[in-house]
XYZ file of N, CA, C and O in Angstrom:
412
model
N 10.254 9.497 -45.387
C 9.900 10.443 -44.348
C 10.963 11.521 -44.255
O 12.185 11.370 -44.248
N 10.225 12.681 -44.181
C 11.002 14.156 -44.262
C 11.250 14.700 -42.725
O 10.556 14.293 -41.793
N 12.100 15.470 -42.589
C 12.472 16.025 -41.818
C 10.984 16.819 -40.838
O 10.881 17.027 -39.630
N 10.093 17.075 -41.883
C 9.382 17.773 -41.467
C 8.067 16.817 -41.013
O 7.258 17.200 -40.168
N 7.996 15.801 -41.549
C 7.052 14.346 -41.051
C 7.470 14.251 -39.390
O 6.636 14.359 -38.491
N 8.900 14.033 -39.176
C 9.087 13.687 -37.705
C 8.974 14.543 -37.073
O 8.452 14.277 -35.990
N 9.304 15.831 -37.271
C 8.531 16.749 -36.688
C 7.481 16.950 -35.854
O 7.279 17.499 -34.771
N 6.702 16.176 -36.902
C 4.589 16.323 -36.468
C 5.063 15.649 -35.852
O 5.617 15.914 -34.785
N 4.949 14.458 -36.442
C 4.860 13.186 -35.626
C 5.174 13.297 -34.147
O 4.256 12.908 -33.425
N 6.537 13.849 -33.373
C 7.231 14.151 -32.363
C 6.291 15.615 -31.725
O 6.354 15.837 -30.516
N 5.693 16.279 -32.374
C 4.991 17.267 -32.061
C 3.290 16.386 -31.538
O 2.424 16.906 -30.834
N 3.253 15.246 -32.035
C 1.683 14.729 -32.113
C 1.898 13.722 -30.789
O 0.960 13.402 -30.060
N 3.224 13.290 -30.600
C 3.692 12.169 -28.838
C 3.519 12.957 -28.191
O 2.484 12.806 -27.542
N 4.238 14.148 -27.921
C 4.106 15.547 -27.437
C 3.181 15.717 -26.359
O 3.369 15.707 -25.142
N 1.797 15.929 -27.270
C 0.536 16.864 -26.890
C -0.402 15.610 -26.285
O -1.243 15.625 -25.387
N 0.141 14.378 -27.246
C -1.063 13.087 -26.462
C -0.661 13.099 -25.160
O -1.431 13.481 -24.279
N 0.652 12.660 -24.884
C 1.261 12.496 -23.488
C 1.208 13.616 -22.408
O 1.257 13.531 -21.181
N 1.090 14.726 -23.262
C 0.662 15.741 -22.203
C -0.937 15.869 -21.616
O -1.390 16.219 -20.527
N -1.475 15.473 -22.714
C -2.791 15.426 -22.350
C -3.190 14.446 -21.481
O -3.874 14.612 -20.471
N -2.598 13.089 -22.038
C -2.906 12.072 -20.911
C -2.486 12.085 -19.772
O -3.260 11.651 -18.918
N -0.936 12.645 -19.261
C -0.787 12.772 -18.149
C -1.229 13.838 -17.238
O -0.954 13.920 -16.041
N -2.050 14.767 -18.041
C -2.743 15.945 -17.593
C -4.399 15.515 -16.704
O -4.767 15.992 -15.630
N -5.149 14.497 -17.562
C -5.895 14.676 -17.436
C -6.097 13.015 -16.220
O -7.036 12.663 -15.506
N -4.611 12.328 -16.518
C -4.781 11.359 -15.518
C -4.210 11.637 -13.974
O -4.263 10.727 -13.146
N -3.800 12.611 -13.720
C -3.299 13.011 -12.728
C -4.270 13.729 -11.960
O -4.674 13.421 -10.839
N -4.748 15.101 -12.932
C -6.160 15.650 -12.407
C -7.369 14.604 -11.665
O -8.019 14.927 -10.671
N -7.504 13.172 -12.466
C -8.361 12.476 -11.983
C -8.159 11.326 -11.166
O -9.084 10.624 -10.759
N -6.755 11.099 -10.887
C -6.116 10.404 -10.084
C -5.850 10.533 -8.769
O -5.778 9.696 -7.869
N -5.643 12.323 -8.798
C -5.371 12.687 -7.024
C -5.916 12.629 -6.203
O -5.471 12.463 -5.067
N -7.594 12.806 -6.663
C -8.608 12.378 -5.190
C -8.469 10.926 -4.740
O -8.324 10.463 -3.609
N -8.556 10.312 -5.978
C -8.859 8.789 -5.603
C -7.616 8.273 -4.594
O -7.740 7.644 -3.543
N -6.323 8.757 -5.270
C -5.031 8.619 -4.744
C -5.005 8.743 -3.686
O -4.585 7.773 -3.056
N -5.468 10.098 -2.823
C -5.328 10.431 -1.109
C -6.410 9.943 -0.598
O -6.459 9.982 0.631
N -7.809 9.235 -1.458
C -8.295 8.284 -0.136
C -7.878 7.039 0.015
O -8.405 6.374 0.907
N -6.949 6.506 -0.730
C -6.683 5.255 -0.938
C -5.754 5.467 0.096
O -5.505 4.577 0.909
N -5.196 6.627 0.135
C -4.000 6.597 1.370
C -4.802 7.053 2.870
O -4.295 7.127 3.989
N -5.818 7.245 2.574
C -7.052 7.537 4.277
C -7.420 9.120 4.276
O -7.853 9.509 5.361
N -7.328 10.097 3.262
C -7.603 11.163 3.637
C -8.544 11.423 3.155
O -8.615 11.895 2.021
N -9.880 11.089 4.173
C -11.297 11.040 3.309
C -11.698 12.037 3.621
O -11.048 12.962 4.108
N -13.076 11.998 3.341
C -14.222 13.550 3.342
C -14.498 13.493 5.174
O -14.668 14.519 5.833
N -14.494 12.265 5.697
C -14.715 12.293 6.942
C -12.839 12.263 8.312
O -12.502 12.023 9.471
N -12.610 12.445 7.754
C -11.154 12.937 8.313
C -10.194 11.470 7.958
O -10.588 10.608 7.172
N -9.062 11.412 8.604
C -8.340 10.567 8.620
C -8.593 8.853 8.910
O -8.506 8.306 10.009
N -8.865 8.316 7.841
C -9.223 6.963 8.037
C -8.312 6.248 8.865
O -7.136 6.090 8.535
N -9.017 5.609 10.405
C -7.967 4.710 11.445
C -7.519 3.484 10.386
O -8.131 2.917 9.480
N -6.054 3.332 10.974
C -5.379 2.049 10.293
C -5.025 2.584 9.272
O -5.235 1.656 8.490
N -4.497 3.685 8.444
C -4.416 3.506 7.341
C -3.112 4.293 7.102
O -2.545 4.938 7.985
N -2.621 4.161 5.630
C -1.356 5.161 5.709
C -1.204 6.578 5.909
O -0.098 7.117 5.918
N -2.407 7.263 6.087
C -2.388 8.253 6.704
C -2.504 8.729 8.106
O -2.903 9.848 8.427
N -2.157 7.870 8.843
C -2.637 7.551 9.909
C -1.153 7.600 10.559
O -0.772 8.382 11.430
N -0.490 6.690 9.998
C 0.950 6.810 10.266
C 1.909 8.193 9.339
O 3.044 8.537 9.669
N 1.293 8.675 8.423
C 1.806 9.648 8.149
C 1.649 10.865 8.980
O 2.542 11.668 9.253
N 0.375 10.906 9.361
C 0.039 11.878 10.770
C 0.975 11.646 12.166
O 1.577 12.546 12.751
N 0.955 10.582 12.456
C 1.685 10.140 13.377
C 2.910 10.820 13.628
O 3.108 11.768 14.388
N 3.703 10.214 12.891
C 4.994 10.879 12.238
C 5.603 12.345 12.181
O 6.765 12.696 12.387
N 4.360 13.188 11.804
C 4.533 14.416 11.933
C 3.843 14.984 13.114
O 3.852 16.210 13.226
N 3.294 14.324 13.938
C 2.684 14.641 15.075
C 3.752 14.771 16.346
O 3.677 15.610 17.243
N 4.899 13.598 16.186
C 6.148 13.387 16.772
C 7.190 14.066 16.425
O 7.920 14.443 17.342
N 7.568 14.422 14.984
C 8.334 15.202 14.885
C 8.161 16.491 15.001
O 9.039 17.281 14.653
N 6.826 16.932 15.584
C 5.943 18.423 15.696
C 6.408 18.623 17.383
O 5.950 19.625 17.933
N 7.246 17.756 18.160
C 6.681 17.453 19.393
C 5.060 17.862 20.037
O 4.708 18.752 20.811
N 4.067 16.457 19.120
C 2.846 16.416 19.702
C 1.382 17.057 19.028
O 0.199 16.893 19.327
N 1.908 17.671 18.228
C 0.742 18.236 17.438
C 0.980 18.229 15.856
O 2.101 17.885 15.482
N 0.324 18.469 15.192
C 0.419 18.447 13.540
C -0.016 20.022 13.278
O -1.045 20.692 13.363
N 1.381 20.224 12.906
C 1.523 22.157 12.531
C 0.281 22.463 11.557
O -0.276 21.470 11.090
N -0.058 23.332 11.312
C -1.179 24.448 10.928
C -0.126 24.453 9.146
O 1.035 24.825 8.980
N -0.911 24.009 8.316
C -0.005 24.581 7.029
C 0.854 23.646 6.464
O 1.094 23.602 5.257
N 1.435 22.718 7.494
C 1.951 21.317 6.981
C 1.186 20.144 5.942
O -0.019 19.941 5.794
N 2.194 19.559 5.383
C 2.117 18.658 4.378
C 1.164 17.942 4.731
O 0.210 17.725 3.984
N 1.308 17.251 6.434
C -0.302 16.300 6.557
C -1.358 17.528 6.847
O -2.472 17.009 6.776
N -1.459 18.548 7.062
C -2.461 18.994 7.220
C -3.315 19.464 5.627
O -4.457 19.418 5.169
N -1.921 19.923 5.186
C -3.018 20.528 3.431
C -3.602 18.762 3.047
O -4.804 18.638 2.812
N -2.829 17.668 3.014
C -3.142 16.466 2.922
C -4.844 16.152 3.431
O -5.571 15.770 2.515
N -5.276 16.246 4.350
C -6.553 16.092 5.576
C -7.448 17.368 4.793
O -8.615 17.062 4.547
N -7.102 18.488 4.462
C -7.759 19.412 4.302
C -8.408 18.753 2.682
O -9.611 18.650 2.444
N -7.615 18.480 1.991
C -7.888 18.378 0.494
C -8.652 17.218 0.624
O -9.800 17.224 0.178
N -8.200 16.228 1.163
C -9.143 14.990 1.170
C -10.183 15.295 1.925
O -10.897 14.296 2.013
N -10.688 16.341 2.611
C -12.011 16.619 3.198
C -12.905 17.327 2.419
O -14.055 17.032 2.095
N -12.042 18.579 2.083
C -13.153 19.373 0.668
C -12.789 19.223 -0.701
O -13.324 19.671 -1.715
N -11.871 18.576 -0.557
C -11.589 18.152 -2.515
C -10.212 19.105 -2.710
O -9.514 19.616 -1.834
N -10.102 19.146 -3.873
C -8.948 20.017 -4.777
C -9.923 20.851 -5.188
O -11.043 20.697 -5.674
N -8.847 22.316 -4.704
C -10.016 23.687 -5.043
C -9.227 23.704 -6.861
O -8.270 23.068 -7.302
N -9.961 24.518 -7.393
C -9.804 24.923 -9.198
C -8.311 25.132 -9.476
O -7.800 24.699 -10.509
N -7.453 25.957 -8.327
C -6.334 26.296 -8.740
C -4.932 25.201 -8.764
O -3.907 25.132 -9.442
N -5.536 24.398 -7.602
C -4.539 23.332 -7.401
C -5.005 22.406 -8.320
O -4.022 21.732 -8.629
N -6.013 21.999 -8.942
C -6.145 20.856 -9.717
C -5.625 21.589 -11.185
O -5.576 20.729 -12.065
N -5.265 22.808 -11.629
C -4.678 23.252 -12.478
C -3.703 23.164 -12.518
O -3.234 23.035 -13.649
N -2.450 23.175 -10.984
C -1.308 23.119 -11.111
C -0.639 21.259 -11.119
O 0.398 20.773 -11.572
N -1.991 20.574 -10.284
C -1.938 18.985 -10.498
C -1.654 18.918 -11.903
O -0.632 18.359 -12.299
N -2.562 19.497 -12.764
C -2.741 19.129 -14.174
C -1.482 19.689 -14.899
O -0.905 18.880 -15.626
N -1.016 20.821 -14.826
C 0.137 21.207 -15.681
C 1.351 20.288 -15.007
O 2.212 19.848 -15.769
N 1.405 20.073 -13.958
C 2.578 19.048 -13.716
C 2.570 17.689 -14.121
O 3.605 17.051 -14.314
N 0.993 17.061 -14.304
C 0.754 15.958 -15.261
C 1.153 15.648 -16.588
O 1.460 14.553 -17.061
N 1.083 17.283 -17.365
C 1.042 17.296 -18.325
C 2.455 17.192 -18.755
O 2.851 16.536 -19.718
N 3.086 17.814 -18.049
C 4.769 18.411 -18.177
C 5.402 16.891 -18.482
O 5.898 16.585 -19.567
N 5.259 15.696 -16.950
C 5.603 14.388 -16.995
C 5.283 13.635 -18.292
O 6.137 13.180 -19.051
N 3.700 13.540 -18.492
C 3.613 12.865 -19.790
C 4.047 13.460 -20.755
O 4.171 12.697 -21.713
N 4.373 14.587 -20.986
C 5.129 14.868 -22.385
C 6.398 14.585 -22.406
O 6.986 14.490 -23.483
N 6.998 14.414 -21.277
C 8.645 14.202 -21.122
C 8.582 12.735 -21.477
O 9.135 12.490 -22.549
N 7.827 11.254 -20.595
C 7.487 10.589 -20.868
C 7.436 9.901 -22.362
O 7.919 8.832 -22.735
N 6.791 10.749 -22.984
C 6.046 10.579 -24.151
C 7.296 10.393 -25.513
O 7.154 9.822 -26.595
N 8.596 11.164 -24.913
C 9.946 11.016 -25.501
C 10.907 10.117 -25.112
O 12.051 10.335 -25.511
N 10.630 8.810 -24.177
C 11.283 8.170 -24.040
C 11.023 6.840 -25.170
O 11.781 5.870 -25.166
């Protein structure tokens, strides 16, 4: 094996791992934030979003700010991931599994 074999080869871990972590992240994040309660029907009672709301509801003194982390959270798990954010989900998927992909 040539210099230029490991190459590919290291060029071919690369692009799988990017792809896989691209395309498992893209399809991971919905499932991910209802598993944590942020469904299509708002904040599932009992659940870890529930106390994540909480949390910022107290440190808000009393309300959950307009634009905050639990709120884009509630928003996305109600109408989904719009095109642009599941693009930037995906290039940050991709970035991990290729780094990944060199260990």
């Amino acid at each position: 094996m040539g210099p230029n074999t490991t190459l590919v080869l290291l060029s071919s871990d690369l692009l799988l791992g990017a792809a896989i972590g691209g395309v498992g992240t893209v399809v991971s994040a919905p499932l991910a934030l209802g598993a944590l309660g942020f469904t299509g029907a708002g904040i599932a009672a009992g659940s870890i979003a529930t106390k994540i709301m909480s949390a910022a509801a107290v440190a808000n003194g009393g309300g959950v700010a307009a634009g905050s982390l639990v709120a884009t959270l509630q928003s996305v798990g109600a109408a989904g991931i719009s095109t642009s954010a599941s693009a930037a989900v995906g290039v940050i998927g991709s970035i991990v599994g290729a780094a990944l992909s060199l260990i």
